[in-house]
PDB file of C-alpha atoms in Angstrom:
ATOM      1  CA  UNK A 797       0.000   0.000   0.000  1.00 92.00           C
ATOM      2  CA  UNK A 798       1.291   3.446  -0.977  1.00 95.00           C
ATOM      3  CA  UNK A 799       0.667   6.196   1.570  1.00 96.00           C
ATOM      4  CA  UNK A 800       1.019   9.921   0.970  1.00 97.00           C
ATOM      5  CA  UNK A 801       1.848  12.005   4.054  1.00 97.00           C
ATOM      6  CA  UNK A 802       0.788  15.639   3.596  1.00 96.00           C
ATOM      7  CA  UNK A 803       2.278  17.757   6.377  1.00 94.00           C
ATOM      8  CA  UNK A 804       4.101  21.105   6.373  1.00 91.00           C
ATOM      9  CA  UNK A 805       5.672  20.667   9.813  1.00 92.00           C
ATOM     10  CA  UNK A 806       8.819  18.517   9.727  1.00 92.00           C
ATOM     11  CA  UNK A 807       8.486  17.352  13.333  1.00 94.00           C
ATOM     12  CA  UNK A 808       4.935  16.099  12.808  1.00 94.00           C
ATOM     13  CA  UNK A 809       5.884  14.568   9.460  1.00 94.00           C
ATOM     14  CA  UNK A 810       8.749  12.583  10.998  1.00 95.00           C
ATOM     15  CA  UNK A 811       6.590  11.428  13.880  1.00 95.00           C
ATOM     16  CA  UNK A 812       3.779  10.279  11.589  1.00 96.00           C
ATOM     17  CA  UNK A 813       6.176   8.422   9.319  1.00 95.00           C
ATOM     18  CA  UNK A 814       7.545   6.521  12.306  1.00 95.00           C
ATOM     19  CA  UNK A 815       4.027   5.601  13.447  1.00 95.00           C
ATOM     20  CA  UNK A 816       3.059   4.458   9.966  1.00 95.00           C
ATOM     21  CA  UNK A 817       6.082   2.185   9.721  1.00 95.00           C
ATOM     22  CA  UNK A 818       5.485   0.847  13.223  1.00 94.00           C
ATOM     23  CA  UNK A 819       1.736   0.327  12.910  1.00 93.00           C
ATOM     24  CA  UNK A 820       1.031  -0.720   9.336  1.00 95.00           C
ATOM     25  CA  UNK A 821       3.174  -3.499   7.838  1.00 95.00           C
ATOM     26  CA  UNK A 822       0.890  -3.225   4.799  1.00 94.00           C
ATOM     27  CA  UNK A 823       2.594   0.056   3.849  1.00 94.00           C
ATOM     28  CA  UNK A 824       5.158  -0.475   1.100  1.00 94.00           C
ATOM     29  CA  UNK A 825       6.032   3.159   0.298  1.00 95.00           C
ATOM     30  CA  UNK A 826       5.568   6.521   1.997  1.00 96.00           C
ATOM     31  CA  UNK A 827       5.598   9.694  -0.078  1.00 96.00           C
ATOM     32  CA  UNK A 828       5.698  13.256   1.253  1.00 96.00           C
ATOM     33  CA  UNK A 829       4.047  16.550   0.328  1.00 95.00           C
ATOM     34  CA  UNK A 830       4.308  19.879   2.162  1.00 94.00           C
ATOM     35  CA  UNK A 831       1.028  21.393   0.957  1.00 93.00           C
ATOM     36  CA  UNK A 832      -2.163  20.656  -0.905  1.00 92.00           C
ATOM     37  CA  UNK A 833      -0.805  21.417  -4.363  1.00 93.00           C
ATOM     38  CA  UNK A 834       2.106  19.037  -3.903  1.00 94.00           C
ATOM     39  CA  UNK A 835      -0.297  16.431  -2.535  1.00 95.00           C
ATOM     40  CA  UNK A 836      -2.423  16.546  -5.679  1.00 94.00           C
ATOM     41  CA  UNK A 837       0.629  16.131  -7.920  1.00 94.00           C
ATOM     42  CA  UNK A 838       2.107  13.289  -5.854  1.00 94.00           C
ATOM     43  CA  UNK A 839      -1.183  11.391  -5.556  1.00 94.00           C
ATOM     44  CA  UNK A 840      -1.729  11.659  -9.299  1.00 92.00           C
ATOM     45  CA  UNK A 841       1.803  10.632 -10.250  1.00 94.00           C
ATOM     46  CA  UNK A 842       2.230   7.785  -7.760  1.00 93.00           C
ATOM     47  CA  UNK A 843      -1.281   6.260  -7.805  1.00 91.00           C
ATOM     48  CA  UNK A 844      -1.609   6.722  -4.052  1.00 94.00           C
ATOM     49  CA  UNK A 845      -3.905   4.365  -2.127  1.00 90.00           C
ATOM     50  CA  UNK A 846      -4.181   6.234   1.174  1.00 96.00           C
ATOM     51  CA  UNK A 847      -3.418   9.687   2.559  1.00 97.00           C
ATOM     52  CA  UNK A 848      -2.673  11.256   5.936  1.00 97.00           C
ATOM     53  CA  UNK A 849      -3.657  14.891   5.472  1.00 96.00           C
ATOM     54  CA  UNK A 850      -2.957  17.993   7.555  1.00 95.00           C
ATOM     55  CA  UNK A 851      -5.703  20.613   7.320  1.00 92.00           C
ATOM     56  CA  UNK A 852      -4.031  24.023   7.713  1.00 89.00           C
ATOM     57  CA  UNK A 853      -1.478  24.530   4.960  1.00 87.00           C
ATOM     58  CA  UNK A 854      -0.502  27.213   2.488  1.00 81.00           C
ATOM     59  CA  UNK A 855      -1.103  26.640  -1.232  1.00 80.00           C
ATOM     60  CA  UNK A 856      -4.398  24.742  -0.848  1.00 85.00           C
ATOM     61  CA  UNK A 857      -5.567  23.474   2.492  1.00 89.00           C
ATOM     62  CA  UNK A 858      -6.317  19.861   3.299  1.00 92.00           C
ATOM     63  CA  UNK A 859     -10.012  19.968   2.456  1.00 91.00           C
ATOM     64  CA  UNK A 860      -9.391  21.512  -0.965  1.00 91.00           C
ATOM     65  CA  UNK A 861      -6.699  18.942  -1.729  1.00 93.00           C
ATOM     66  CA  UNK A 862      -8.894  16.077  -0.526  1.00 94.00           C
ATOM     67  CA  UNK A 863     -11.725  17.230  -2.758  1.00 93.00           C
ATOM     68  CA  UNK A 864      -9.440  17.071  -5.784  1.00 94.00           C
ATOM     69  CA  UNK A 865      -8.086  13.643  -4.797  1.00 95.00           C
ATOM     70  CA  UNK A 866     -11.578  12.231  -4.324  1.00 95.00           C
ATOM     71  CA  UNK A 867     -12.773  13.697  -7.619  1.00 93.00           C
ATOM     72  CA  UNK A 868      -9.964  11.909  -9.412  1.00 93.00           C
ATOM     73  CA  UNK A 869     -10.088   8.703  -7.360  1.00 92.00           C
ATOM     74  CA  UNK A 870     -13.127   8.269  -5.118  1.00 92.00           C
ATOM     75  CA  UNK A 871     -11.786   5.198  -3.303  1.00 93.00           C
ATOM     76  CA  UNK A 872      -8.770   7.049  -1.851  1.00 94.00           C
ATOM     77  CA  UNK A 873      -8.720   6.610   1.932  1.00 96.00           C
ATOM     78  CA  UNK A 874      -7.901   9.802   3.819  1.00 97.00           C
ATOM     79  CA  UNK A 875      -7.142  10.372   7.501  1.00 97.00           C
ATOM     80  CA  UNK A 876      -7.283  14.077   8.331  1.00 96.00           C
ATOM     81  CA  UNK A 877      -4.825  14.878  11.124  1.00 93.00           C
ATOM     82  CA  UNK A 878      -5.050  18.342  12.672  1.00 91.00           C
ATOM     83  CA  UNK A 879      -4.437  20.507  15.722  1.00 89.00           C
ATOM     84  CA  UNK A 880      -7.944  21.926  15.356  1.00 84.00           C
ATOM     85  CA  UNK A 881     -11.425  20.567  16.089  1.00 80.00           C
ATOM     86  CA  UNK A 882     -13.331  23.241  14.161  1.00 81.00           C
ATOM     87  CA  UNK A 883     -16.920  22.483  13.199  1.00 80.00           C
ATOM     88  CA  UNK A 884     -16.091  24.174   9.902  1.00 84.00           C
ATOM     89  CA  UNK A 885     -13.554  21.451   9.111  1.00 85.00           C
ATOM     90  CA  UNK A 886     -15.891  18.575   9.949  1.00 83.00           C
ATOM     91  CA  UNK A 887     -18.674  20.192   7.928  1.00 84.00           C
ATOM     92  CA  UNK A 888     -16.296  20.789   5.022  1.00 86.00           C
ATOM     93  CA  UNK A 889     -15.101  17.178   5.039  1.00 88.00           C
ATOM     94  CA  UNK A 890     -18.657  15.826   5.199  1.00 85.00           C
ATOM     95  CA  UNK A 891     -19.619  17.975   2.211  1.00 85.00           C
ATOM     96  CA  UNK A 892     -16.930  16.569  -0.110  1.00 90.00           C
ATOM     97  CA  UNK A 893     -16.479  12.924   0.869  1.00 90.00           C
ATOM     98  CA  UNK A 894     -17.830  10.560  -1.818  1.00 90.00           C
ATOM     99  CA  UNK A 895     -20.459   8.019  -0.842  1.00 86.00           C
ATOM    100  CA  UNK A 896     -18.957   4.879   0.716  1.00 83.00           C
ATOM    101  CA  UNK A 897     -15.455   6.414   0.900  1.00 87.00           C
ATOM    102  CA  UNK A 898     -13.321   5.916   3.994  1.00 90.00           C
ATOM    103  CA  UNK A 899     -12.073   8.879   5.982  1.00 93.00           C
ATOM    104  CA  UNK A 900     -11.099   9.864   9.505  1.00 93.00           C
ATOM    105  CA  UNK A 901     -10.504  13.029  11.514  1.00 93.00           C
ATOM    106  CA  UNK A 902      -8.055  12.868  14.402  1.00 93.00           C
ATOM    107  CA  UNK A 903      -6.389  15.491  16.568  1.00 91.00           C
ATOM    108  CA  UNK A 904      -2.596  15.636  16.668  1.00 92.00           C
ATOM    109  CA  UNK A 905      -2.835  15.543  20.461  1.00 91.00           C
ATOM    110  CA  UNK A 906      -4.440  12.083  20.336  1.00 90.00           C
ATOM    111  CA  UNK A 907      -2.579   9.373  22.304  1.00 92.00           C
ATOM    112  CA  UNK A 908      -0.200   7.113  20.407  1.00 93.00           C
ATOM    113  CA  UNK A 909      -2.474   4.081  20.677  1.00 93.00           C
ATOM    114  CA  UNK A 910      -5.464   6.012  19.349  1.00 92.00           C
ATOM    115  CA  UNK A 911      -3.424   7.229  16.396  1.00 94.00           C
ATOM    116  CA  UNK A 912      -2.383   3.678  15.568  1.00 95.00           C
ATOM    117  CA  UNK A 913      -5.989   2.541  15.810  1.00 94.00           C
ATOM    118  CA  UNK A 914      -7.171   5.359  13.522  1.00 94.00           C
ATOM    119  CA  UNK A 915      -4.509   4.632  10.908  1.00 95.00           C
ATOM    120  CA  UNK A 916      -5.495   0.970  10.708  1.00 95.00           C
ATOM    121  CA  UNK A 917      -9.225   1.651  10.833  1.00 94.00           C
ATOM    122  CA  UNK A 918      -9.206   4.220   8.024  1.00 95.00           C
ATOM    123  CA  UNK A 919      -6.251   3.406   5.782  1.00 96.00           C
ATOM    124  CA  UNK A 920      -6.370  -0.403   5.942  1.00 95.00           C
ATOM    125  CA  UNK A 921      -9.889  -1.408   6.970  1.00 94.00           C
ATOM    126  CA  UNK A 922     -11.705   1.393   5.149  1.00 93.00           C
ATOM    127  CA  UNK A 923     -13.760   2.589   8.103  1.00 93.00           C
ATOM    128  CA  UNK A 924     -15.057   6.066   8.960  1.00 90.00           C
ATOM    129  CA  UNK A 925     -13.609   7.340  12.224  1.00 90.00           C
ATOM    130  CA  UNK A 926     -14.017  10.778  13.826  1.00 86.00           C
ATOM    131  CA  UNK A 927     -12.166  11.101  17.124  1.00 82.00           C
ATOM    132  CA  UNK A 928     -14.476  11.421  20.129  1.00 78.00           C
ATOM    133  CA  UNK A 929     -12.239  14.233  21.385  1.00 72.00           C
ATOM    134  CA  UNK A 930     -13.278  16.315  18.370  1.00 71.00           C
ATOM    135  CA  UNK A 931     -16.943  15.872  19.229  1.00 66.00           C
ATOM    136  CA  UNK A 932     -16.217  16.673  22.870  1.00 68.00           C
ATOM    137  CA  UNK A 933     -14.435  19.925  22.038  1.00 58.00           C
ATOM    138  CA  UNK A 934     -17.231  20.945  19.681  1.00 57.00           C
ATOM    139  CA  UNK A 935     -19.848  20.339  22.371  1.00 59.00           C
ATOM    140  CA  UNK A 936     -17.872  22.590  24.721  1.00 52.00           C
ATOM    141  CA  UNK A 937     -18.324  25.592  22.411  1.00 50.00           C
ATOM    142  CA  UNK A 938     -21.741  24.744  20.999  1.00 52.00           C
ATOM    143  CA  UNK A 939     -25.168  23.629  22.130  1.00 53.00           C
ATOM    144  CA  UNK A 940     -27.733  21.580  20.182  1.00 50.00           C
ATOM    145  CA  UNK A 941     -29.928  24.604  19.522  1.00 59.00           C
ATOM    146  CA  UNK A 942     -27.252  26.476  17.574  1.00 63.00           C
ATOM    147  CA  UNK A 943     -26.372  23.753  15.081  1.00 77.00           C
ATOM    148  CA  UNK A 944     -26.792  25.214  11.595  1.00 84.00           C
ATOM    149  CA  UNK A 945     -28.368  23.357   8.709  1.00 85.00           C
ATOM    150  CA  UNK A 946     -26.689  23.430   5.291  1.00 85.00           C
ATOM    151  CA  UNK A 947     -28.671  26.371   3.912  1.00 90.00           C
ATOM    152  CA  UNK A 948     -28.016  28.456   7.037  1.00 91.00           C
ATOM    153  CA  UNK A 949     -24.326  27.663   6.838  1.00 91.00           C
ATOM    154  CA  UNK A 950     -24.246  28.676   3.152  1.00 92.00           C
ATOM    155  CA  UNK A 951     -25.779  32.056   4.020  1.00 94.00           C
ATOM    156  CA  UNK A 952     -23.300  32.458   6.878  1.00 93.00           C
ATOM    157  CA  UNK A 953     -20.376  31.840   4.523  1.00 93.00           C
ATOM    158  CA  UNK A 954     -21.692  34.437   2.085  1.00 94.00           C
ATOM    159  CA  UNK A 955     -22.140  36.816   4.989  1.00 94.00           C
ATOM    160  CA  UNK A 956     -18.446  36.295   5.685  1.00 93.00           C
ATOM    161  CA  UNK A 957     -17.684  37.301   2.096  1.00 94.00           C
ATOM    162  CA  UNK A 958     -19.513  40.589   2.635  1.00 94.00           C
ATOM    163  CA  UNK A 959     -22.366  39.820   0.244  1.00 95.00           C
ATOM    164  CA  UNK A 960     -25.673  41.637   0.505  1.00 95.00           C
ATOM    165  CA  UNK A 961     -28.975  39.760   0.690  1.00 95.00           C
ATOM    166  CA  UNK A 962     -29.849  40.046  -3.010  1.00 94.00           C
ATOM    167  CA  UNK A 963     -26.463  38.702  -4.080  1.00 94.00           C
ATOM    168  CA  UNK A 964     -26.732  35.811  -1.624  1.00 95.00           C
ATOM    169  CA  UNK A 965     -30.186  35.000  -2.994  1.00 95.00           C
ATOM    170  CA  UNK A 966     -28.894  34.918  -6.572  1.00 94.00           C
ATOM    171  CA  UNK A 967     -25.782  32.917  -5.701  1.00 93.00           C
ATOM    172  CA  UNK A 968     -27.629  30.311  -3.632  1.00 93.00           C
ATOM    173  CA  UNK A 969     -30.776  30.078  -5.743  1.00 93.00           C
ATOM    174  CA  UNK A 970     -32.983  31.323  -2.907  1.00 93.00           C
ATOM    175  CA  UNK A 971     -35.693  33.940  -2.756  1.00 94.00           C
ATOM    176  CA  UNK A 972     -34.862  37.162  -0.963  1.00 94.00           C
ATOM    177  CA  UNK A 973     -37.370  36.277   1.753  1.00 94.00           C
ATOM    178  CA  UNK A 974     -35.699  32.888   2.263  1.00 94.00           C
ATOM    179  CA  UNK A 975     -32.295  34.535   2.709  1.00 94.00           C
ATOM    180  CA  UNK A 976     -33.749  36.963   5.247  1.00 94.00           C
ATOM    181  CA  UNK A 977     -35.390  34.089   7.139  1.00 94.00           C
ATOM    182  CA  UNK A 978     -32.080  32.226   7.189  1.00 92.00           C
ATOM    183  CA  UNK A 979     -30.403  35.329   8.594  1.00 93.00           C
ATOM    184  CA  UNK A 980     -32.966  35.546  11.398  1.00 92.00           C
ATOM    185  CA  UNK A 981     -32.343  31.886  12.183  1.00 91.00           C
ATOM    186  CA  UNK A 982     -28.585  32.480  12.172  1.00 90.00           C
ATOM    187  CA  UNK A 983     -28.920  35.370  14.607  1.00 91.00           C
ATOM    188  CA  UNK A 984     -30.972  33.204  16.940  1.00 89.00           C
ATOM    189  CA  UNK A 985     -28.701  30.139  16.790  1.00 86.00           C
ATOM    190  CA  UNK A 986     -25.518  32.160  17.195  1.00 87.00           C
ATOM    191  CA  UNK A 987     -26.939  34.110  20.136  1.00 84.00           C
ATOM    192  CA  UNK A 988     -26.886  37.484  18.428  1.00 87.00           C
ATOM    193  CA  UNK A 989     -30.321  38.532  19.666  1.00 70.00           C
ATOM    194  CA  UNK A 990     -29.127  38.224  23.243  1.00 59.00           C
ATOM    195  CA  UNK A 991     -25.780  39.888  22.636  1.00 51.00           C
ATOM    196  CA  UNK A 992     -26.729  43.502  23.342  1.00 53.00           C
ATOM    197  CA  UNK A 993     -24.834  46.250  25.077  1.00 54.00           C
ATOM    198  CA  UNK A 994     -27.517  48.039  27.069  1.00 58.00           C
ATOM    199  CA  UNK A 995     -29.418  50.312  24.720  1.00 64.00           C
ATOM    200  CA  UNK A 996     -26.537  50.535  22.264  1.00 68.00           C
ATOM    201  CA  UNK A 997     -27.482  49.004  18.869  1.00 74.00           C
ATOM    202  CA  UNK A 998     -25.171  46.446  17.344  1.00 83.00           C
ATOM    203  CA  UNK A 999     -24.494  45.368  13.766  1.00 89.00           C
ATOM    204  CA  UNK A1000     -26.068  41.938  13.755  1.00 91.00           C
ATOM    205  CA  UNK A1001     -24.265  40.762  10.611  1.00 92.00           C
ATOM    206  CA  UNK A1002     -20.866  41.579  12.079  1.00 92.00           C
ATOM    207  CA  UNK A1003     -21.836  40.130  15.453  1.00 91.00           C
ATOM    208  CA  UNK A1004     -22.996  36.904  13.795  1.00 91.00           C
ATOM    209  CA  UNK A1005     -19.605  36.540  12.089  1.00 92.00           C
ATOM    210  CA  UNK A1006     -17.853  37.219  15.389  1.00 91.00           C
ATOM    211  CA  UNK A1007     -19.857  34.485  17.107  1.00 88.00           C
ATOM    212  CA  UNK A1008     -19.280  32.068  14.220  1.00 89.00           C
ATOM    213  CA  UNK A1009     -15.512  32.543  14.429  1.00 88.00           C
ATOM    214  CA  UNK A1010     -15.410  32.304  18.224  1.00 85.00           C
ATOM    215  CA  UNK A1011     -17.369  29.049  18.196  1.00 82.00           C
ATOM    216  CA  UNK A1012     -15.314  27.734  15.235  1.00 81.00           C
ATOM    217  CA  UNK A1013     -18.426  27.364  13.122  1.00 86.00           C
ATOM    218  CA  UNK A1014     -16.394  29.304  10.564  1.00 88.00           C
ATOM    219  CA  UNK A1015     -12.641  29.545  10.200  1.00 85.00           C
ATOM    220  CA  UNK A1016     -10.158  31.336   7.965  1.00 85.00           C
ATOM    221  CA  UNK A1017      -9.607  28.362   5.652  1.00 83.00           C
ATOM    222  CA  UNK A1018     -13.337  28.032   5.007  1.00 86.00           C
ATOM    223  CA  UNK A1019     -13.568  31.709   4.081  1.00 89.00           C
ATOM    224  CA  UNK A1020     -10.489  31.539   1.853  1.00 85.00           C
ATOM    225  CA  UNK A1021     -11.985  28.599  -0.032  1.00 85.00           C
ATOM    226  CA  UNK A1022     -15.333  30.383  -0.241  1.00 88.00           C
ATOM    227  CA  UNK A1023     -13.631  33.461  -1.691  1.00 90.00           C
ATOM    228  CA  UNK A1024     -12.097  31.384  -4.485  1.00 87.00           C
ATOM    229  CA  UNK A1025     -15.437  29.695  -5.161  1.00 88.00           C
ATOM    230  CA  UNK A1026     -17.149  33.084  -5.283  1.00 92.00           C
ATOM    231  CA  UNK A1027     -14.617  34.421  -7.771  1.00 92.00           C
ATOM    232  CA  UNK A1028     -15.274  31.425 -10.023  1.00 89.00           C
ATOM    233  CA  UNK A1029     -19.027  31.954  -9.697  1.00 92.00           C
ATOM    234  CA  UNK A1030     -18.670  35.630 -10.605  1.00 90.00           C
ATOM    235  CA  UNK A1031     -16.558  34.748 -13.640  1.00 90.00           C
ATOM    236  CA  UNK A1032     -19.202  32.301 -14.864  1.00 88.00           C
ATOM    237  CA  UNK A1033     -21.963  34.811 -14.189  1.00 83.00           C
ATOM    238  CA  UNK A1034     -20.153  37.463 -16.239  1.00 73.00           C
TER     239      UNK A1034
END
């Protein structure tokens, strides 16, 4: 089995290589990439079977690279390995993973034994495995009532791009009233209605983005990807 290790930190890359060699005798070759663009080239050139993928990297983040890999080879098994338990990452992964494909999401702080278990479960056995620690950290910053559905999240992303309601409606194929209803729902779920400063009015759109970033519902990588997608949409619209 050929494994591609995508990691821009040399310490983490060396550690993961050692664990791969120790844990998976099925691995015949380990290739390296320092960012998402390199990962796409290596996976394409070497017919990679399985990938260990960092999430925060320059020149295409892990989710963007994974999307390309899965588009070209849907049966590629990918273990995402990150310092961050952002809801935005888990949502982004869920949105791109092909049906019946194997993937995992593990924190870099996970114990050695859990890492070994995740590597075997995802890369060899083809299971889906999201570390319970990720769910635990998400529950710490979120409550069931503020979980966004897909359409609310799409409006939130466009809010982060600075789009006005009419542009969001056109981009997402919604009516203007639907966008405005989604905004009201966002304000409620993110706690904006309760976030007042005495009688001083607040900008609810800005406050919603603040809350989304604090709770890791959104992150910088998600907005960077959204910006590129928006530019492509504008080009097609023109």
